[in-house]
PDB file of C-alpha atoms in Angstrom:
ATOM      1  CA  ASP A1307       0.000   0.000   0.000  1.00 63.00           C
ATOM      2  CA  ALA A1308       1.910   3.066  -1.249  1.00 80.00           C
ATOM      3  CA  ARG A1309       1.721   6.049   1.037  1.00 92.00           C
ATOM      4  CA  VAL A1310       3.626   9.141   2.098  1.00 96.00           C
ATOM      5  CA  THR A1311       5.278   8.597   5.471  1.00 97.00           C
ATOM      6  CA  GLN A1312       5.946  11.473   7.837  1.00 98.00           C
ATOM      7  CA  THR A1313       7.884  11.457  11.095  1.00 98.00           C
ATOM      8  CA  PRO A1314       7.401  12.320  13.846  1.00 98.00           C
ATOM      9  CA  ARG A1315       3.597  12.323  14.037  1.00 97.00           C
ATOM     10  CA  HIS A1316       3.675  14.657  17.023  1.00 97.00           C
ATOM     11  CA  LYS A1317       6.323  17.012  18.335  1.00 98.00           C
ATOM     12  CA  VAL A1318       6.272  19.290  21.351  1.00 98.00           C
ATOM     13  CA  THR A1319       9.235  21.589  21.701  1.00 97.00           C
ATOM     14  CA  GLU A1320      10.275  24.699  23.523  1.00 97.00           C
ATOM     15  CA  MET A1321      10.559  28.025  21.788  1.00 97.00           C
ATOM     16  CA  GLY A1322      14.007  28.519  20.337  1.00 97.00           C
ATOM     17  CA  GLN A1323      14.676  24.848  19.706  1.00 98.00           C
ATOM     18  CA  GLU A1324      15.384  23.366  16.293  1.00 98.00           C
ATOM     19  CA  VAL A1325      12.696  21.149  14.809  1.00 98.00           C
ATOM     20  CA  THR A1326      13.210  18.705  11.953  1.00 98.00           C
ATOM     21  CA  MET A1327      10.324  17.007  10.206  1.00 98.00           C
ATOM     22  CA  ARG A1328      10.891  14.165   7.768  1.00 98.00           C
ATOM     23  CA  CYS A1329       8.970  12.822   4.834  1.00 98.00           C
ATOM     24  CA  GLN A1330       9.339   9.730   2.694  1.00 98.00           C
ATOM     25  CA  PRO A1331       7.459  10.283  -0.569  1.00 97.00           C
ATOM     26  CA  ILE A1332       5.720   7.518  -2.457  1.00 95.00           C
ATOM     27  CA  LEU A1333       8.282   5.484  -4.394  1.00 94.00           C
ATOM     28  CA  GLY A1334       8.501   6.768  -7.940  1.00 91.00           C
ATOM     29  CA  HIS A1335       6.991  10.179  -7.229  1.00 92.00           C
ATOM     30  CA  ASN A1336       9.296  12.970  -8.351  1.00 91.00           C
ATOM     31  CA  THR A1337       7.524  15.949  -6.780  1.00 92.00           C
ATOM     32  CA  VAL A1338       7.277  16.705  -3.082  1.00 95.00           C
ATOM     33  CA  PHE A1339       5.200  19.442  -1.454  1.00 95.00           C
ATOM     34  CA  TRP A1340       5.281  20.821   2.097  1.00 97.00           C
ATOM     35  CA  TYR A1341       2.034  22.309   3.433  1.00 96.00           C
ATOM     36  CA  ARG A1342       1.124  23.862   6.767  1.00 97.00           C
ATOM     37  CA  GLN A1343      -2.388  23.656   8.190  1.00 96.00           C
ATOM     38  CA  THR A1344      -3.765  25.962  10.872  1.00 95.00           C
ATOM     39  CA  MET A1345      -7.283  26.801  11.958  1.00 90.00           C
ATOM     40  CA  MET A1346      -6.882  30.412  10.914  1.00 88.00           C
ATOM     41  CA  GLN A1347      -5.113  30.050   7.573  1.00 88.00           C
ATOM     42  CA  GLY A1348      -6.147  26.574   6.475  1.00 91.00           C
ATOM     43  CA  LEU A1349      -3.774  24.704   4.172  1.00 94.00           C
ATOM     44  CA  GLU A1350      -0.883  26.775   2.864  1.00 93.00           C
ATOM     45  CA  LEU A1351       1.854  25.666   0.495  1.00 93.00           C
ATOM     46  CA  LEU A1352       5.301  26.280   1.958  1.00 96.00           C
ATOM     47  CA  ALA A1353       7.596  24.811  -0.685  1.00 95.00           C
ATOM     48  CA  TYR A1354       7.885  22.141  -3.322  1.00 92.00           C
ATOM     49  CA  PHE A1355      10.569  20.126  -5.092  1.00 93.00           C
ATOM     50  CA  ARG A1356      10.834  18.358  -8.442  1.00 91.00           C
ATOM     51  CA  ASN A1357      13.491  15.700  -8.879  1.00 92.00           C
ATOM     52  CA  ARG A1358      14.970  16.893  -5.557  1.00 94.00           C
ATOM     53  CA  ALA A1359      15.456  20.468  -6.808  1.00 94.00           C
ATOM     54  CA  PRO A1360      13.546  23.261  -5.069  1.00 93.00           C
ATOM     55  CA  LEU A1361      11.054  24.871  -7.461  1.00 90.00           C
ATOM     56  CA  ASP A1362       9.230  27.275  -5.197  1.00 90.00           C
ATOM     57  CA  ASP A1363       9.650  28.185  -1.563  1.00 90.00           C
ATOM     58  CA  SER A1364       7.867  31.521  -1.656  1.00 90.00           C
ATOM     59  CA  GLY A1365       5.393  30.391   1.000  1.00 89.00           C
ATOM     60  CA  MET A1366       8.098  29.688   3.531  1.00 93.00           C
ATOM     61  CA  PRO A1367       9.535  32.163   6.070  1.00 89.00           C
ATOM     62  CA  LYS A1368      13.128  32.229   4.886  1.00 88.00           C
ATOM     63  CA  ASP A1369      14.725  33.408   8.080  1.00 93.00           C
ATOM     64  CA  ARG A1370      13.867  30.330  10.105  1.00 96.00           C
ATOM     65  CA  PHE A1371      12.550  27.645   7.750  1.00 97.00           C
ATOM     66  CA  SER A1372      14.547  25.470   5.384  1.00 96.00           C
ATOM     67  CA  ALA A1373      13.544  22.547   3.202  1.00 97.00           C
ATOM     68  CA  GLU A1374      15.808  20.007   1.535  1.00 96.00           C
ATOM     69  CA  MET A1375      15.763  16.679  -0.260  1.00 96.00           C
ATOM     70  CA  PRO A1376      18.998  14.870   0.587  1.00 94.00           C
ATOM     71  CA  ASP A1377      17.883  12.023  -1.679  1.00 93.00           C
ATOM     72  CA  ALA A1378      14.822  10.878  -3.605  1.00 93.00           C
ATOM     73  CA  THR A1379      13.420   9.011  -0.619  1.00 95.00           C
ATOM     74  CA  LEU A1380      13.740  11.764   1.994  1.00 97.00           C
ATOM     75  CA  ALA A1381      12.515  15.322   2.295  1.00 98.00           C
ATOM     76  CA  THR A1382      13.136  17.421   5.393  1.00 98.00           C
ATOM     77  CA  LEU A1383      11.629  20.611   6.758  1.00 98.00           C
ATOM     78  CA  LYS A1384      13.578  22.398   9.482  1.00 98.00           C
ATOM     79  CA  ILE A1385      12.610  25.266  11.710  1.00 97.00           C
ATOM     80  CA  GLN A1386      15.366  27.045  13.613  1.00 97.00           C
ATOM     81  CA  PRO A1387      14.669  28.707  15.951  1.00 97.00           C
ATOM     82  CA  SER A1388      11.071  27.598  16.485  1.00 97.00           C
ATOM     83  CA  GLU A1389       8.427  30.033  17.734  1.00 97.00           C
ATOM     84  CA  PRO A1390       4.945  29.481  19.223  1.00 97.00           C
ATOM     85  CA  ARG A1391       3.342  30.827  16.030  1.00 96.00           C
ATOM     86  CA  ASP A1392       4.886  27.860  14.172  1.00 97.00           C
ATOM     87  CA  SER A1393       2.492  25.520  15.977  1.00 98.00           C
ATOM     88  CA  ALA A1394       0.504  23.782  13.241  1.00 98.00           C
ATOM     89  CA  VAL A1395       0.153  20.507  11.386  1.00 98.00           C
ATOM     90  CA  TYR A1396       2.772  20.155   8.665  1.00 98.00           C
ATOM     91  CA  PHE A1397       1.923  17.930   5.738  1.00 98.00           C
ATOM     92  CA  CYS A1398       4.143  16.454   3.111  1.00 97.00           C
ATOM     93  CA  ALA A1399       2.573  15.403  -0.179  1.00 95.00           C
ATOM     94  CA  SER A1400       4.052  13.740  -3.235  1.00 94.00           C
ATOM     95  CA  GLY A1401       3.016  13.306  -6.825  1.00 90.00           C
ATOM     96  CA  SER A1402       4.297  12.085 -10.157  1.00 83.00           C
ATOM     97  CA  THR A1403       4.922  14.276 -13.185  1.00 67.00           C
ATOM     98  CA  ALA A1404       1.441  14.175 -14.652  1.00 67.00           C
ATOM     99  CA  PRO A1405      -1.060  15.179 -13.557  1.00 66.00           C
ATOM    100  CA  ILE A1406       1.070  16.829 -10.979  1.00 70.00           C
ATOM    101  CA  THR A1407      -1.658  18.512  -8.996  1.00 73.00           C
ATOM    102  CA  GLU A1408      -2.938  15.120  -7.839  1.00 82.00           C
ATOM    103  CA  ALA A1409      -0.795  15.198  -4.729  1.00 86.00           C
ATOM    104  CA  PHE A1410      -1.024  12.423  -2.150  1.00 91.00           C
ATOM    105  CA  PHE A1411      -0.715  13.581   1.441  1.00 95.00           C
ATOM    106  CA  GLY A1412       0.992  12.032   4.438  1.00 97.00           C
ATOM    107  CA  GLN A1413      -0.605  11.927   7.871  1.00 96.00           C
ATOM    108  CA  GLY A1414       1.166  15.060   8.985  1.00 97.00           C
ATOM    109  CA  THR A1415       3.361  16.169  11.868  1.00 98.00           C
ATOM    110  CA  ARG A1416       1.520  18.034  14.605  1.00 98.00           C
ATOM    111  CA  LEU A1417       3.973  20.582  15.986  1.00 98.00           C
ATOM    112  CA  THR A1418       3.426  22.410  19.242  1.00 98.00           C
ATOM    113  CA  VAL A1419       5.927  25.067  20.253  1.00 98.00           C
ATOM    114  CA  VAL A1420       5.592  26.185  23.871  1.00 97.00           C
TER     115      VAL A1420
ATOM    116  CA  GLY B1325      -3.142  35.828  -3.153  1.00 55.00           C
ATOM    117  CA  GLN B1326      -5.883  33.781  -4.733  1.00 66.00           C
ATOM    118  CA  GLN B1327      -8.705  32.675  -2.510  1.00 79.00           C
ATOM    119  CA  LEU B1328     -11.281  29.956  -2.800  1.00 92.00           C
ATOM    120  CA  ASN B1329     -14.570  30.570  -1.047  1.00 94.00           C
ATOM    121  CA  GLN B1330     -16.077  27.355   0.134  1.00 94.00           C
ATOM    122  CA  SER B1331     -19.642  27.083   1.349  1.00 88.00           C
ATOM    123  CA  PRO B1332     -21.282  26.122   3.515  1.00 89.00           C
ATOM    124  CA  GLN B1333     -18.709  25.969   6.311  1.00 92.00           C
ATOM    125  CA  SER B1334     -20.495  23.113   8.015  1.00 95.00           C
ATOM    126  CA  MET B1335     -23.494  20.856   7.557  1.00 96.00           C
ATOM    127  CA  PHE B1336     -25.415  18.521   9.811  1.00 96.00           C
ATOM    128  CA  ILE B1337     -27.462  15.945   7.939  1.00 96.00           C
ATOM    129  CA  GLN B1338     -29.280  12.694   8.533  1.00 97.00           C
ATOM    130  CA  GLU B1339     -27.964   9.454   7.163  1.00 97.00           C
ATOM    131  CA  GLY B1340     -29.401   8.827   3.722  1.00 97.00           C
ATOM    132  CA  GLU B1341     -29.683  12.487   2.765  1.00 97.00           C
ATOM    133  CA  ASP B1342     -27.855  14.048  -0.150  1.00 97.00           C
ATOM    134  CA  VAL B1343     -25.466  16.933   0.438  1.00 96.00           C
ATOM    135  CA  SER B1344     -24.085  19.585  -1.882  1.00 96.00           C
ATOM    136  CA  MET B1345     -21.216  21.971  -1.408  1.00 95.00           C
ATOM    137  CA  ASN B1346     -19.497  24.453  -3.652  1.00 95.00           C
ATOM    138  CA  CYS B1347     -16.357  26.431  -4.117  1.00 96.00           C
ATOM    139  CA  THR B1348     -16.064  29.766  -5.892  1.00 96.00           C
ATOM    140  CA  SER B1349     -13.347  32.160  -6.872  1.00 95.00           C
ATOM    141  CA  SER B1350     -13.061  35.558  -8.495  1.00 92.00           C
ATOM    142  CA  SER B1351     -10.257  34.120 -10.650  1.00 92.00           C
ATOM    143  CA  ILE B1352     -10.199  31.413 -13.291  1.00 93.00           C
ATOM    144  CA  PHE B1353      -8.814  28.013 -12.340  1.00 94.00           C
ATOM    145  CA  ASN B1354      -7.739  25.305 -14.770  1.00 92.00           C
ATOM    146  CA  THR B1355      -7.851  22.456 -12.287  1.00 92.00           C
ATOM    147  CA  TRP B1356     -10.273  21.713  -9.485  1.00 94.00           C
ATOM    148  CA  LEU B1357      -9.736  19.027  -6.896  1.00 94.00           C
ATOM    149  CA  TRP B1358     -11.857  17.806  -4.010  1.00 96.00           C
ATOM    150  CA  TYR B1359     -10.258  16.298  -0.900  1.00 96.00           C
ATOM    151  CA  LYS B1360     -11.628  14.762   2.289  1.00 97.00           C
ATOM    152  CA  GLN B1361      -9.807  14.974   5.602  1.00 97.00           C
ATOM    153  CA  GLU B1362     -10.580  12.872   8.664  1.00 96.00           C
ATOM    154  CA  PRO B1363      -9.297  13.640  12.164  1.00 92.00           C
ATOM    155  CA  GLY B1364      -5.588  12.961  12.557  1.00 90.00           C
ATOM    156  CA  GLU B1365      -5.124  12.239   8.882  1.00 94.00           C
ATOM    157  CA  GLY B1366      -3.976  14.082   5.809  1.00 96.00           C
ATOM    158  CA  PRO B1367      -6.347  15.113   3.026  1.00 96.00           C
ATOM    159  CA  VAL B1368      -7.311  12.300   0.662  1.00 95.00           C
ATOM    160  CA  LEU B1369      -8.020  13.079  -2.983  1.00 93.00           C
ATOM    161  CA  LEU B1370     -11.596  12.280  -3.983  1.00 96.00           C
ATOM    162  CA  ILE B1371     -12.051  13.712  -7.455  1.00 95.00           C
ATOM    163  CA  ALA B1372      -9.915  15.690  -9.913  1.00 93.00           C
ATOM    164  CA  LEU B1373     -11.404  17.889 -12.662  1.00 94.00           C
ATOM    165  CA  TYR B1374      -9.409  19.256 -15.586  1.00 92.00           C
ATOM    166  CA  LYS B1375     -11.967  20.571 -18.120  1.00 93.00           C
ATOM    167  CA  ALA B1376     -14.604  23.275 -17.868  1.00 95.00           C
ATOM    168  CA  GLY B1377     -18.025  21.651 -17.732  1.00 95.00           C
ATOM    169  CA  GLU B1378     -16.572  18.278 -16.757  1.00 95.00           C
ATOM    170  CA  LEU B1379     -18.783  16.111 -14.568  1.00 97.00           C
ATOM    171  CA  THR B1380     -17.040  13.261 -12.791  1.00 96.00           C
ATOM    172  CA  SER B1381     -18.300  10.622 -10.383  1.00 96.00           C
ATOM    173  CA  ASN B1382     -16.556   8.479  -7.823  1.00 95.00           C
ATOM    174  CA  GLY B1383     -19.086   6.147  -6.259  1.00 96.00           C
ATOM    175  CA  ARG B1384     -21.668   8.277  -4.453  1.00 97.00           C
ATOM    176  CA  LEU B1385     -19.648  11.427  -5.094  1.00 98.00           C
ATOM    177  CA  THR B1386     -20.144  13.636  -8.125  1.00 98.00           C
ATOM    178  CA  ALA B1387     -18.194  16.781  -8.853  1.00 98.00           C
ATOM    179  CA  GLN B1388     -18.471  19.355 -11.598  1.00 97.00           C
ATOM    180  CA  PHE B1389     -16.027  21.882 -13.021  1.00 97.00           C
ATOM    181  CA  GLY B1390     -18.038  25.052 -13.585  1.00 96.00           C
ATOM    182  CA  ILE B1391     -18.396  26.418 -17.112  1.00 96.00           C
ATOM    183  CA  THR B1392     -17.007  29.795 -16.067  1.00 95.00           C
ATOM    184  CA  ARG B1393     -13.969  27.998 -14.565  1.00 94.00           C
ATOM    185  CA  LYS B1394     -14.531  30.036 -11.414  1.00 95.00           C
ATOM    186  CA  ASP B1395     -16.435  27.426  -9.464  1.00 96.00           C
ATOM    187  CA  SER B1396     -16.845  23.762  -8.705  1.00 97.00           C
ATOM    188  CA  PHE B1397     -19.475  21.659  -6.976  1.00 97.00           C
ATOM    189  CA  LEU B1398     -19.380  18.414  -5.031  1.00 97.00           C
ATOM    190  CA  ASN B1399     -22.433  16.305  -4.321  1.00 97.00           C
ATOM    191  CA  ILE B1400     -22.644  13.306  -2.027  1.00 97.00           C
ATOM    192  CA  SER B1401     -25.688  11.113  -2.459  1.00 97.00           C
ATOM    193  CA  ALA B1402     -27.259   8.859   0.157  1.00 98.00           C
ATOM    194  CA  SER B1403     -24.862   9.890   2.897  1.00 97.00           C
ATOM    195  CA  ILE B1404     -23.551   7.356   5.395  1.00 97.00           C
ATOM    196  CA  PRO B1405     -21.840   7.872   8.771  1.00 96.00           C
ATOM    197  CA  SER B1406     -18.365   7.326   7.321  1.00 96.00           C
ATOM    198  CA  ASP B1407     -18.846  10.392   5.111  1.00 97.00           C
ATOM    199  CA  VAL B1408     -18.111  12.474   8.205  1.00 97.00           C
ATOM    200  CA  GLY B1409     -15.075  14.676   7.781  1.00 97.00           C
ATOM    201  CA  ILE B1410     -13.896  17.957   6.349  1.00 97.00           C
ATOM    202  CA  TYR B1411     -14.188  18.406   2.599  1.00 97.00           C
ATOM    203  CA  PHE B1412     -11.771  20.753   0.886  1.00 96.00           C
ATOM    204  CA  CYS B1413     -11.810  22.156  -2.588  1.00 96.00           C
ATOM    205  CA  ALA B1414      -8.494  23.048  -4.189  1.00 94.00           C
ATOM    206  CA  GLY B1415      -7.599  24.705  -7.443  1.00 93.00           C
ATOM    207  CA  ALA B1416      -4.626  25.438  -9.639  1.00 90.00           C
ATOM    208  CA  GLN B1417      -4.345  28.321 -12.090  1.00 88.00           C
ATOM    209  CA  GLY B1418      -2.818  28.361 -15.547  1.00 80.00           C
ATOM    210  CA  GLY B1419       0.169  26.085 -15.746  1.00 74.00           C
ATOM    211  CA  SER B1420       0.799  26.347 -12.023  1.00 78.00           C
ATOM    212  CA  GLU B1421       1.318  23.251  -9.941  1.00 79.00           C
ATOM    213  CA  LYS B1422       0.581  25.161  -6.753  1.00 84.00           C
ATOM    214  CA  LEU B1423      -2.753  24.293  -5.219  1.00 88.00           C
ATOM    215  CA  VAL B1424      -4.886  26.878  -3.432  1.00 91.00           C
ATOM    216  CA  PHE B1425      -7.206  25.340  -0.859  1.00 93.00           C
ATOM    217  CA  GLY B1426     -10.600  26.424   0.411  1.00 94.00           C
ATOM    218  CA  LYS B1427     -11.199  26.619   4.152  1.00 94.00           C
ATOM    219  CA  GLY B1428     -13.160  23.384   4.188  1.00 95.00           C
ATOM    220  CA  MET B1429     -16.704  22.194   4.883  1.00 96.00           C
ATOM    221  CA  LYS B1430     -17.225  20.112   8.005  1.00 96.00           C
ATOM    222  CA  LEU B1431     -19.823  17.402   7.442  1.00 97.00           C
ATOM    223  CA  THR B1432     -21.626  15.644  10.263  1.00 97.00           C
ATOM    224  CA  VAL B1433     -23.905  12.721   9.476  1.00 96.00           C
ATOM    225  CA  ASN B1434     -26.359  11.633  12.141  1.00 93.00           C
ATOM    226  CA  PRO B1435     -27.197   7.912  12.030  1.00 90.00           C
TER     227      PRO B1435
END
């Protein structure tokens, strides 16, 4: 059963700490998206990659967020330093080249920054 | 940025009833998608629409891509308790791969 795997599922951290979220896309998918979901803003696209290269990270706060794909089976989203306003559910989604907008979502990482 | 207006925001219905929801925008979209999200899970793709006027079904679900390309509709027929969840519309403009999501419609089905 192919699925996007995200770890950890839950993370509670203190303000100022570094947070790393990981995502394993579906095997064979060449595009990976990072979304953030909050009650106020809903689902927002943070960044996305094609063939491990970043295509767009305009939705991501550059000063504290970074996203990478060390290899085709791993995508990471880091926050350093974390702030309470970063508390949200972070979703990774992956898709193949066509039709690319049919992204398949992971179960998310629920981040709480206290 | 672009916004999708999804309505209603929530619905409470009895099992067996049909339910309709829609999504509108002031801008043209070339792709409309409908997702369902259950508690503790990520959104799951239900239906994808790529042509204006397109009507597509997936079991008891039917979705339509509006002729103006500024709206889309999702209907669920003969609802069952497992239909409970939050339904999101999403759209992409032009050749963009970036999805814009609506705020969601929370569906409650009373047995």
